Amino acid sequence: MAATNLPSAMDVDEAAIDEGLYSRQLYVLGHEAMKRMAASNVLIVGMKGLGVEIAKNIVLAGVKSVTIYDPEPVQLADLSSQFFLRQEDVGKPRAAATLPRLAELNAYVPVRNLGGQAGQEISVDLIKGFQVVVLCGVSLKKQLEIDDWTHQNGVYFISADSRGLFAYSFNDFGPKFTCVDPTGEQPLSGIVASIDKDGEGVVTCLDETRHGLEDGDFVTFSEVQGMTQLNGCEPRKITVKGPYTFAIGDTSNLDDYKAGGIFTQVKMPKILQFKSLRESLKKPEYLITDFSKFDRPSALHAGFQALSQFEEQNQRSPRPRNAEDAAELVKLAKQIDADVDEKVLTELAYQATGDIAPVNAVLGGFVAQEVLKACSAKFHPALQYLYFDSLESLPDELPTEEDAQPIGSRYDGQIVVFGKNFQDKIANFREFLVGSGAIGCEMLKNWSMIGLATGPNGKIHVTDLDTIEKSNLNRQFLFRAKDLGKFKAEVAAAAVADMNPDLQGKIDSKQEPVGPDTENVYDTAFFASIDGVTNALDNVKARQYMDQRCVFYLKPLLESGTLGTKGNTQVIVPHLTESYSSSQDPPEKETPVCTVKNFPNQIQHTIEWARQEFDSLFVKPPQVVNSYLSEPNFLENNLRYSGQQKEQVEQIASYLVTSKPLTFEECIVWARLQFEEKYSNSIKQLLYSLPKDAVTSTGQPFWSGPKRAPEPLTFDSNNPIHLQYIIAAANLHAFNYGLRGETDPAVFKKVADEVIVPEFTPKSGVKVQINDNDPTPSNDNGDSDLADYLKQLPAPSSLVGYRLNPVEFEKDDDTNHHIDFITASSNLRALNYSIAPADRHTTKQIAGKIIPAIATTTSLVTGLVCLELYKLIDGKKNIEAYKNGFVNLALPFFGFSEPIAPKKSTYNGIDWTLWDRFEFKNDPTLKDLVDYFQREHKLEISMVSQGVSMLWSSFIGKKKSEERLPMKFSKLVEHVSKKPLPAHTKHLIVEVMVSDEEGEDVEVPFIVVYL
């Protein structure tokens, strides 16, 4: 076997993966990679802040076992960043004290302590039997000894260390490591328009869809007519010819190409060679983390070696901000590399005893992902050194040597870097955390370690309306199984107050979500009481709302998000940077309605169709029936304006009269008839209207390219997909009527097979919508049927109190038949159109719009956010000090950029940005406002609006104008909107349109009117 690191089928224990727990992570790593992880035993040496961060992420991810080694006694300063140690653990062996809290993170991963005596270093004898060994904060001499053995013996080796704001890691996965999937991106595929038969074999893709391939990618084919030798061929290497064309090499000996075909990218394994640590010290390979610090890695490469020498010679680390020790370290470094940057290495010496939680979070997230790469062969490992620093986070006024001396507190690891004065600033900061899911939990953990808000004036507010679900436990590490169903914000707040008792009484947890409805809770007084906001949200709408509030109240905002192995961070500073809403992602591509309705060609299309089917069978009809029964004159008021009168009345009649089931058996019969209608009759009708030999106006076959001709299905109760549909549909229909469900397949088979299905005859003259731009065809029989259906409807008064139960879609409950129905429904339609079906897990992601997530990315991104928080606490005024970050752990890639300054506009020679505004106090009149602009700025107001109301414009007529100009703003708004202002309203945001003396339109800032 060439690929040495991939286990043979024999090695993997086929334990089923708990999809409920690992759901979001499975969408990042996939089942194969997780099965390989389940065969890996990992050893982590060193259980200070960095070691425990790595261990936490690996235990959550789910490997076979994690063993920790650190027999040294716990010191008070360890509490600077080791979140699983407590004050009472001081003096106990570090690994033994950490083990119980680490072990309860994941019931599937046993955590063991390797034991050892204080003063006993790790040795080669102790590391045998592990697949991956991680050394944290171990001397260079010891690293070399261990790596010499692991490099020869097929064990993956990682060493890492963090000192203050500096960190590094090193990977050695042996001379021949196979990486199965370097990027983790979905394989690309597309529809073929033509393939040349010649020496080059150029493939042209259909319909101007870019293929997205790169030179050196591999593809295979399916459904090619004519040149059939390409179907399922060995992967062929391609060269890109253009955005819509690529060449696959010689096709001249194949049959002539006729039509059709789909290309699919094939992920090819990549073999990587790692140098040993000894060799790498002399010839290092760096992963650059920040291109603005291009020469930093080589300086730190020499610096960390010099630090190891210093510590060996002096049996201690350089003292905090001690010039003498720093000079000695720089001298040692210059012997290794004469050109090192002295300033940077002086800081390294100053911070050598520092221990900063956010730096450990960044490095710990990164290293843990590298461990998972070693175990699973999924994603590209780092080659081979990573050096990272965040010197920009130091305060503008650097601490003195005296200010940086440890004081015997749990924050000493931070005080030696930032100084005691800055520690007091951190302790008295007041921050609002919006959301306490994955990023929120990590954020609170970092904040509790750095001592945020632990001082007399400090305060943390955290809000989240969600309760804890099982799938959260895989990365929201403050929650345990015993917390299921409780409020996230409360559990998270209690958990971090336990990590750092200084936070007792300092965290205020809320359940009110942020939004226009809660502006009485998060009001002017609330925003006046905080120094900044950190978003830990999962949707753009809430992010934009918080951004708008921060702009209004002039508060800095820290923004971040993750998607699988990708993460980004953004810092928003009043007057200095643009806001979150200043730039937007392009909108997501939507599938054309016709494609979903009649011409699907991918499984995504059939899943989207099935998701709509779920709503139109089990959600909307019961809602309409309930409205009919409870709202007076429902039919007259609602149906008069809807174009689908007949359908809606027919639906009410069907759900209340003609198809209303009284027993569960009738639900099975209903489901069997639904199957016939959806997967047989409607397909027969489509093929009757558009036969398989139909041609377009230009004489081309209609069913070609992306349009796949369907086939009706014949029901077969022995086919598991057919039966699954009946079981799920019948149970959901029964739920609508409050009937008891059933799961025994034999019952369904028996009833479904006895159903007498009416003969179907296609109708002629039924039009099919082919393009989204075509008018929607109306194939109805006029109003005569409508009257018949109306006669069937029972009067609502005859059914007082009777209601149906609409289904509420819930993707994470595996017993409720929701995802089962969508999977079966989508796969039946896929069978109609010869599309490869998808399993339940894939269907659940697409139908439930699940965002893939993994703890490693969350940890790293949150660390980066907290490094920006230090800068905000310091109140830095230089935009160059701040960094927005983008990472992709799969590649691995780091990119940092300076935030963008806000766009400048001008009126009358005055510059302004989105952070500026006009302010009017004491509820002025509209006339006061108009006169002010005329008098002070020579600007003529032509329109005044507030929210959705137009309060005044120059063309509303003399009478209205005379009435409104003298009104005070509060009265004017109530007068126009015909609604009283809520009692908590203290101000109004007003927009005006103005023009200058030349009559040119001029943009001006918004106006705040204080009432």
GROMACS .gro file of C-alpha atoms in nm, residues 178-544:
model
  367
  178THR     CA    1  -0.091   1.129   0.214
  179CYS     CA    2  -0.347   1.407   0.222
  180VAL     CA    3  -0.676   1.279   0.074
  181ASP     CA    4  -0.856   1.610   0.033
  182PRO     CA    5  -0.635   1.919   0.036
  183THR     CA    6  -0.912   2.183   0.033
  184GLY     CA    7  -1.232   2.025   0.164
  185GLU     CA    8  -1.434   2.209  -0.102
  186GLN     CA    9  -1.721   2.022  -0.274
  187PRO     CA   10  -1.609   1.855  -0.600
  188LEU     CA   11  -1.717   2.072  -0.893
  189SER     CA   12  -1.946   1.937  -1.161
  190GLY     CA   13  -2.123   2.071  -1.465
  191ILE     CA   14  -2.316   1.986  -1.779
  192VAL     CA   15  -2.122   1.923  -2.102
  193ALA     CA   16  -2.224   2.089  -2.430
  194SER     CA   17  -1.960   1.928  -2.654
  195ILE     CA   18  -1.633   1.731  -2.652
  196ASP     CA   19  -1.385   1.755  -2.941
  197LYS     CA   20  -1.250   1.432  -3.083
  198ASP     CA   21  -0.883   1.514  -3.141
  199GLY     CA   22  -0.541   1.522  -2.974
  200GLU     CA   23  -0.643   1.789  -2.723
  201GLY     CA   24  -0.998   1.686  -2.628
  202VAL     CA   25  -1.152   2.024  -2.547
  203VAL     CA   26  -1.468   2.002  -2.335
  204THR     CA   27  -1.714   2.293  -2.362
  205CYS     CA   28  -1.958   2.349  -2.078
  206LEU     CA   29  -2.318   2.431  -2.126
  207ASP     CA   30  -2.488   2.761  -2.116
  208GLU     CA   31  -2.215   2.991  -2.006
  209THR     CA   32  -2.170   2.828  -1.666
  210ARG     CA   33  -1.810   2.871  -1.553
  211HIS     CA   34  -1.654   2.534  -1.471
  212GLY     CA   35  -1.436   2.672  -1.188
  213LEU     CA   36  -1.161   2.413  -1.246
  214GLU     CA   37  -0.786   2.485  -1.223
  215ASP     CA   38  -0.492   2.343  -1.418
  216GLY     CA   39  -0.394   2.004  -1.281
  217ASP     CA   40  -0.741   1.916  -1.150
  218PHE     CA   41  -0.882   1.573  -1.241
  219VAL     CA   42  -1.228   1.495  -1.379
  220THR     CA   43  -1.439   1.198  -1.479
  221PHE     CA   44  -1.766   1.180  -1.677
  222SER     CA   45  -2.113   1.029  -1.675
  223GLU     CA   46  -2.416   1.025  -1.911
  224VAL     CA   47  -2.204   1.106  -2.220
  225GLN     CA   48  -2.374   0.981  -2.539
  226GLY     CA   49  -2.156   0.865  -2.826
  227MET     CA   50  -1.815   0.901  -2.661
  228THR     CA   51  -1.926   0.649  -2.397
  229GLN     CA   52  -1.569   0.542  -2.309
  230LEU     CA   53  -1.552   0.859  -2.094
  231ASN     CA   54  -1.837   0.745  -1.866
  232GLY     CA   55  -1.682   0.640  -1.533
  233CYS     CA   56  -1.333   0.670  -1.688
  234GLU     CA   57  -1.015   0.685  -1.481
  235PRO     CA   58  -0.973   1.047  -1.364
  236ARG     CA   59  -0.823   1.260  -1.646
  237LYS     CA   60  -0.595   1.555  -1.574
  238ILE     CA   61  -0.719   1.880  -1.726
  239THR     CA   62  -0.573   2.205  -1.853
  240VAL     CA   63  -0.795   2.512  -1.845
  241LYS     CA   64  -0.857   2.672  -2.185
  242GLY     CA   65  -1.104   2.939  -2.071
  243PRO     CA   66  -1.379   2.996  -1.817
  244TYR     CA   67  -1.617   2.762  -2.005
  245THR     CA   68  -1.368   2.520  -2.165
  246PHE     CA   69  -1.098   2.277  -2.055
  247ALA     CA   70  -0.891   2.008  -2.230
  248ILE     CA   71  -0.878   1.644  -2.117
  249GLY     CA   72  -0.605   1.520  -2.354
  250ASP     CA   73  -0.621   1.283  -2.651
  251THR     CA   74  -0.975   1.166  -2.741
  252SER     CA   75  -0.902   1.073  -3.103
  253ASN     CA   76  -0.927   0.696  -3.042
  254LEU     CA   77  -1.274   0.726  -2.878
  255ASP     CA   78  -1.615   0.707  -3.045
  256ASP     CA   79  -1.772   1.026  -3.188
  257TYR     CA   80  -1.937   1.253  -2.933
  258LYS     CA   81  -2.314   1.280  -2.980
  259ALA     CA   82  -2.471   1.468  -2.691
  260GLY     CA   83  -2.507   1.518  -2.316
  261GLY     CA   84  -2.273   1.436  -2.034
  262ILE     CA   85  -2.178   1.559  -1.690
  263PHE     CA   86  -1.821   1.618  -1.575
  264THR     CA   87  -1.735   1.571  -1.208
  265GLN     CA   88  -1.411   1.677  -1.041
  266VAL     CA   89  -1.220   1.396  -0.866
  267LYS     CA   90  -1.023   1.479  -0.553
  268MET     CA   91  -0.679   1.322  -0.594
  269PRO     CA   92  -0.463   1.238  -0.292
  270LYS     CA   93  -0.150   1.452  -0.249
  271ILE     CA   94   0.173   1.309  -0.105
  272LEU     CA   95   0.367   1.548   0.120
  273GLN     CA   96   0.722   1.523   0.248
  274PHE     CA   97   0.803   1.661   0.592
  275LYS     CA   98   1.157   1.732   0.711
  276SER     CA   99   1.258   1.633   1.063
  277LEU     CA  100   1.289   1.904   1.327
  278ARG     CA  101   1.672   1.880   1.315
  279GLU     CA  102   1.672   1.944   0.942
  280SER     CA  103   1.400   2.212   0.964
  281LEU     CA  104   1.595   2.419   1.219
  282LYS     CA  105   1.859   2.472   0.947
  283LYS     CA  106   1.624   2.490   0.646
  284PRO     CA  107   1.289   2.613   0.778
  285GLU     CA  108   0.970   2.631   0.570
  286TYR     CA  109   0.725   2.897   0.695
  287LEU     CA  110   0.351   2.937   0.669
  288ILE     CA  111   0.320   3.317   0.651
  289THR     CA  112   0.040   3.441   0.877
  290ASP     CA  113   0.067   3.813   0.803
  291PHE     CA  114   0.217   3.943   0.480
  292SER     CA  115   0.275   4.286   0.635
  293LYS     CA  116   0.531   4.114   0.865
  294PHE     CA  117   0.716   3.924   0.595
  295ASP     CA  118   1.052   3.904   0.778
  296ARG     CA  119   0.897   3.827   1.119
  297PRO     CA  120   0.909   3.442   1.089
  298SER     CA  121   1.286   3.430   1.037
  299ALA     CA  122   1.343   3.667   1.332
  300LEU     CA  123   1.122   3.455   1.559
  301HIS     CA  124   1.281   3.133   1.428
  302ALA     CA  125   1.613   3.256   1.567
  303GLY     CA  126   1.444   3.416   1.869
  304PHE     CA  127   1.268   3.104   1.996
  305GLN     CA  128   1.592   2.900   1.958
  306ALA     CA  129   1.779   3.169   2.153
  307LEU     CA  130   1.507   3.164   2.420
  308SER     CA  131   1.553   2.787   2.463
  309GLN     CA  132   1.932   2.840   2.500
  310PHE     CA  133   1.883   3.124   2.750
  311GLU     CA  134   1.652   2.910   2.964
  312GLU     CA  135   1.890   2.612   2.954
  313GLN     CA  136   2.191   2.827   3.053
  314ASN     CA  137   2.016   3.032   3.326
  315GLN     CA  138   1.760   2.771   3.442
  316ARG     CA  139   1.495   3.046   3.427
  317SER     CA  140   1.314   3.263   3.169
  318PRO     CA  141   1.415   3.623   3.092
  319ARG     CA  142   1.259   3.857   3.355
  320PRO     CA  143   0.962   4.078   3.252
  321ARG     CA  144   1.078   4.397   3.074
  322ASN     CA  145   1.434   4.343   3.202
  323ALA     CA  146   1.686   4.510   2.968
  324GLU     CA  147   1.983   4.298   3.079
  325ASP     CA  148   1.812   3.964   3.008
  326ALA     CA  149   1.676   4.095   2.678
  327ALA     CA  150   2.025   4.199   2.563
  328GLU     CA  151   2.155   3.851   2.642
  329LEU     CA  152   1.875   3.686   2.440
  330VAL     CA  153   1.934   3.917   2.141
  331LYS     CA  154   2.305   3.831   2.153
  332LEU     CA  155   2.229   3.458   2.146
  333ALA     CA  156   1.986   3.509   1.855
  334LYS     CA  157   2.248   3.702   1.655
  335GLN     CA  158   2.478   3.399   1.670
  336ILE     CA  159   2.204   3.202   1.489
  337ASP     CA  160   2.105   3.480   1.245
  338ALA     CA  161   2.303   3.804   1.231
  339ASP     CA  162   2.019   4.004   1.066
  340VAL     CA  163   1.748   3.956   1.329
  341ASP     CA  164   1.515   4.242   1.423
  342GLU     CA  165   1.642   4.344   1.769
  343LYS     CA  166   1.326   4.534   1.861
  344VAL     CA  167   1.103   4.231   1.807
  345LEU     CA  168   1.334   3.995   1.997
  346THR     CA  169   1.366   4.240   2.286
  347GLU     CA  170   0.984   4.220   2.318
  348LEU     CA  171   1.006   3.837   2.300
  349ALA     CA  172   1.247   3.842   2.594
  350TYR     CA  173   1.030   4.091   2.785
  351GLN     CA  174   0.721   3.871   2.736
  352ALA     CA  175   0.884   3.529   2.781
  353THR     CA  176   0.693   3.461   3.104
  354GLY     CA  177   0.366   3.596   2.960
  355ASP     CA  178   0.063   3.371   2.910
  356ILE     CA  179  -0.220   3.532   2.713
  357ALA     CA  180  -0.551   3.346   2.675
  358PRO     CA  181  -0.647   3.489   2.330
  359VAL     CA  182  -0.303   3.394   2.186
  360ASN     CA  183  -0.352   3.040   2.320
  361ALA     CA  184  -0.697   3.035   2.161
  362VAL     CA  185  -0.554   3.129   1.819
  363LEU     CA  186  -0.266   2.881   1.835
  364GLY     CA  187  -0.474   2.613   2.011
  365GLY     CA  188  -0.742   2.624   1.742
  366PHE     CA  189  -0.476   2.603   1.471
  367VAL     CA  190  -0.277   2.318   1.629
  368ALA     CA  191  -0.589   2.115   1.713
  369GLN     CA  192  -0.692   2.131   1.345
  370GLU     CA  193  -0.339   2.013   1.248
  371VAL     CA  194  -0.384   1.716   1.487
  372LEU     CA  195  -0.716   1.633   1.318
  373LYS     CA  196  -0.543   1.655   0.976
  374ALA     CA  197  -0.279   1.407   1.098
  375CYS     CA  198  -0.551   1.166   1.221
  376SER     CA  199  -0.792   1.199   0.930
  377ALA     CA  200  -0.576   1.295   0.627
  378LYS     CA  201  -0.848   1.551   0.549
  379PHE     CA  202  -0.728   1.905   0.458
  380HIS     CA  203  -0.373   2.022   0.388
  381PRO     CA  204  -0.131   2.027   0.686
  382ALA     CA  205   0.090   2.333   0.745
  383LEU     CA  206   0.444   2.308   0.608
  384GLN     CA  207   0.605   2.321   0.864
  385TYR     CA  208   0.657   2.625   1.091
  386LEU     CA  209   0.392   2.879   1.185
  387TYR     CA  210   0.508   3.193   1.369
  388PHE     CA  211   0.243   3.431   1.495
  389ASP     CA  212   0.246   3.752   1.698
  390SER     CA  213   0.012   4.035   1.788
  391LEU     CA  214   0.250   4.306   1.906
  392GLU     CA  215  -0.008   4.563   1.785
  393SER     CA  216  -0.218   4.462   2.088
  394LEU     CA  217   0.032   4.619   2.332
  395PRO     CA  218  -0.092   4.946   2.483
  396ASP     CA  219   0.036   5.268   2.319
  397GLU     CA  220   0.193   5.358   2.653
  398LEU     CA  221   0.421   5.059   2.715
  399PRO     CA  222   0.447   4.933   3.074
  400THR     CA  223   0.762   5.005   3.275
  401GLU     CA  224   0.969   4.721   3.424
  402GLU     CA  225   0.815   4.800   3.762
  403ASP     CA  226   0.457   4.801   3.627
  404ALA     CA  227   0.513   4.459   3.463
  405GLN     CA  228   0.624   4.269   3.775
  406PRO     CA  229   0.404   3.975   3.881
  407ILE     CA  230   0.195   4.060   4.189
  408GLY     CA  231   0.091   3.711   4.296
  409SER     CA  232  -0.248   3.721   4.119
  410ARG     CA  233  -0.425   3.493   3.871
  411TYR     CA  234  -0.364   3.759   3.602
  412ASP     CA  235   0.017   3.757   3.633
  413GLY     CA  236   0.059   3.594   3.291
  414GLN     CA  237  -0.109   3.901   3.143
  415ILE     CA  238   0.036   4.165   3.380
  416VAL     CA  239   0.395   4.077   3.277
  417VAL     CA  240   0.297   4.165   2.918
  418PHE     CA  241   0.055   4.459   2.954
  419GLY     CA  242   0.141   4.593   3.302
  420LYS     CA  243  -0.071   4.635   3.613
  421ASN     CA  244  -0.222   4.970   3.502
  422PHE     CA  245  -0.360   4.819   3.182
  423GLN     CA  246  -0.492   4.518   3.377
  424ASP     CA  247  -0.704   4.766   3.578
  425LYS     CA  248  -0.840   4.912   3.252
  426ILE     CA  249  -0.940   4.563   3.135
  427ALA     CA  250  -1.108   4.495   3.471
  428ASN     CA  251  -1.323   4.810   3.453
  429PHE     CA  252  -1.436   4.767   3.092
  430ARG     CA  253  -1.809   4.717   3.018
  431GLU     CA  254  -1.897   4.501   2.718
  432PHE     CA  255  -2.223   4.371   2.563
  433LEU     CA  256  -2.204   4.021   2.409
  434VAL     CA  257  -2.484   3.953   2.161
  435GLY     CA  258  -2.530   3.576   2.133
  436SER     CA  259  -2.388   3.295   2.346
  437GLY     CA  260  -2.366   3.008   2.100
  438ALA     CA  261  -2.031   2.873   1.976
  439ILE     CA  262  -1.847   3.204   1.937
  440GLY     CA  263  -2.024   3.342   2.246
  441CYS     CA  264  -1.902   3.057   2.469
  442GLU     CA  265  -1.544   3.095   2.350
  443MET     CA  266  -1.565   3.473   2.392
  444LEU     CA  267  -1.682   3.444   2.754
  445LYS     CA  268  -1.409   3.191   2.830
  446ASN     CA  269  -1.141   3.429   2.697
  447TRP     CA  270  -1.295   3.724   2.882
  448SER     CA  271  -1.303   3.535   3.211
  449MET     CA  272  -0.933   3.443   3.170
  450ILE     CA  273  -0.817   3.798   3.088
  451GLY     CA  274  -1.024   3.935   3.378
  452LEU     CA  275  -1.253   4.151   3.164
  453ALA     CA  276  -1.510   4.337   3.377
  454THR     CA  277  -1.381   4.191   3.707
  455GLY     CA  278  -1.315   4.539   3.855
  456PRO     CA  279  -1.549   4.761   4.058
  457ASN     CA  280  -1.690   4.932   3.745
  458GLY     CA  281  -1.675   4.632   3.510
  459LYS     CA  282  -1.986   4.464   3.365
  460ILE     CA  283  -2.063   4.202   3.098
  461HIS     CA  284  -2.412   4.185   2.948
  462VAL     CA  285  -2.491   3.873   2.746
  463THR     CA  286  -2.814   3.796   2.562
  464ASP     CA  287  -2.939   3.491   2.374
  465LEU     CA  288  -3.298   3.380   2.325
  466ASP     CA  289  -3.200   3.020   2.245
  467THR     CA  290  -3.205   2.711   2.463
  468ILE     CA  291  -2.940   2.440   2.450
  469GLU     CA  292  -2.980   2.149   2.203
  470LYS     CA  293  -2.777   1.832   2.166
  471SER     CA  294  -2.600   1.943   1.846
  472ASN     CA  295  -2.465   2.249   2.037
  473LEU     CA  296  -2.254   2.032   2.270
  474ASN     CA  297  -2.001   1.951   1.998
  475ARG     CA  298  -1.855   2.303   1.995
  476GLN     CA  299  -2.034   2.521   2.255
  477PHE     CA  300  -1.804   2.394   2.524
  478LEU     CA  301  -1.957   2.569   2.827
  479PHE     CA  302  -2.264   2.344   2.793
  480ARG     CA  303  -2.303   1.983   2.914
  481ALA     CA  304  -2.570   1.720   2.852
  482LYS     CA  305  -2.731   1.809   3.186
  483ASP     CA  306  -2.798   2.163   3.053
  484LEU     CA  307  -3.017   2.056   2.757
  485GLY     CA  308  -3.326   2.277   2.734
  486LYS     CA  309  -3.189   2.556   2.956
  487PHE     CA  310  -3.121   2.911   2.835
  488LYS     CA  311  -2.778   2.947   2.674
  489ALA     CA  312  -2.697   3.291   2.820
  490GLU     CA  313  -2.769   3.179   3.179
  491VAL     CA  314  -2.572   2.854   3.160
  492ALA     CA  315  -2.276   3.025   2.987
  493ALA     CA  316  -2.267   3.309   3.242
  494ALA     CA  317  -2.270   3.064   3.536
  495ALA     CA  318  -2.000   2.846   3.374
  496VAL     CA  319  -1.750   3.131   3.330
  497ALA     CA  320  -1.819   3.274   3.676
  498ASP     CA  321  -1.716   2.928   3.798
  499MET     CA  322  -1.395   2.950   3.586
  500ASN     CA  323  -1.310   3.287   3.740
  501PRO     CA  324  -1.496   3.366   4.065
  502ASP     CA  325  -1.399   3.737   4.023
  503LEU     CA  326  -1.688   3.746   3.769
  504GLN     CA  327  -1.952   3.651   4.029
  505GLY     CA  328  -2.224   3.915   4.005
  506LYS     CA  329  -2.051   4.084   3.710
  507ILE     CA  330  -2.243   3.912   3.429
  508ASP     CA  331  -2.598   4.006   3.347
  509SER     CA  332  -2.766   3.744   3.125
  510LYS     CA  333  -3.079   3.821   2.924
  511GLN     CA  334  -3.317   3.632   2.696
  512GLU     CA  335  -3.452   3.931   2.501
  513PRO     CA  336  -3.317   3.920   2.146
  514VAL     CA  337  -3.185   4.245   2.000
  515GLY     CA  338  -3.423   4.408   1.753
  516PRO     CA  339  -3.672   4.690   1.703
  517ASP     CA  340  -3.913   4.521   1.950
  518THR     CA  341  -3.669   4.537   2.244
  519GLU     CA  342  -3.548   4.895   2.213
  520ASN     CA  343  -3.718   4.958   2.548
  521VAL     CA  344  -3.470   4.708   2.704
  522TYR     CA  345  -3.159   4.805   2.509
  523ASP     CA  346  -3.230   5.176   2.527
  524THR     CA  347  -3.022   5.494   2.542
  525ALA     CA  348  -2.943   5.439   2.911
  526PHE     CA  349  -2.830   5.081   2.838
  527PHE     CA  350  -2.595   5.187   2.557
  528ALA     CA  351  -2.464   5.476   2.768
  529SER     CA  352  -2.366   5.219   3.033
  530ILE     CA  353  -2.145   5.008   2.801
  531ASP     CA  354  -1.807   5.067   2.634
  532GLY     CA  355  -1.856   4.839   2.336
  533VAL     CA  356  -2.042   4.552   2.170
  534THR     CA  357  -1.923   4.209   2.055
  535ASN     CA  358  -2.143   4.019   1.810
  536ALA     CA  359  -2.159   3.640   1.831
  537LEU     CA  360  -2.452   3.604   1.591
  538ASP     CA  361  -2.547   3.355   1.323
  539ASN     CA  362  -2.741   3.571   1.076
  540VAL     CA  363  -2.678   3.883   0.871
  541LYS     CA  364  -3.002   4.060   0.963
  542ALA     CA  365  -2.924   4.071   1.336
  543ARG     CA  366  -2.565   4.173   1.260
  544GLN     CA  367  -2.684   4.466   1.047
   0.00000   0.00000   0.00000
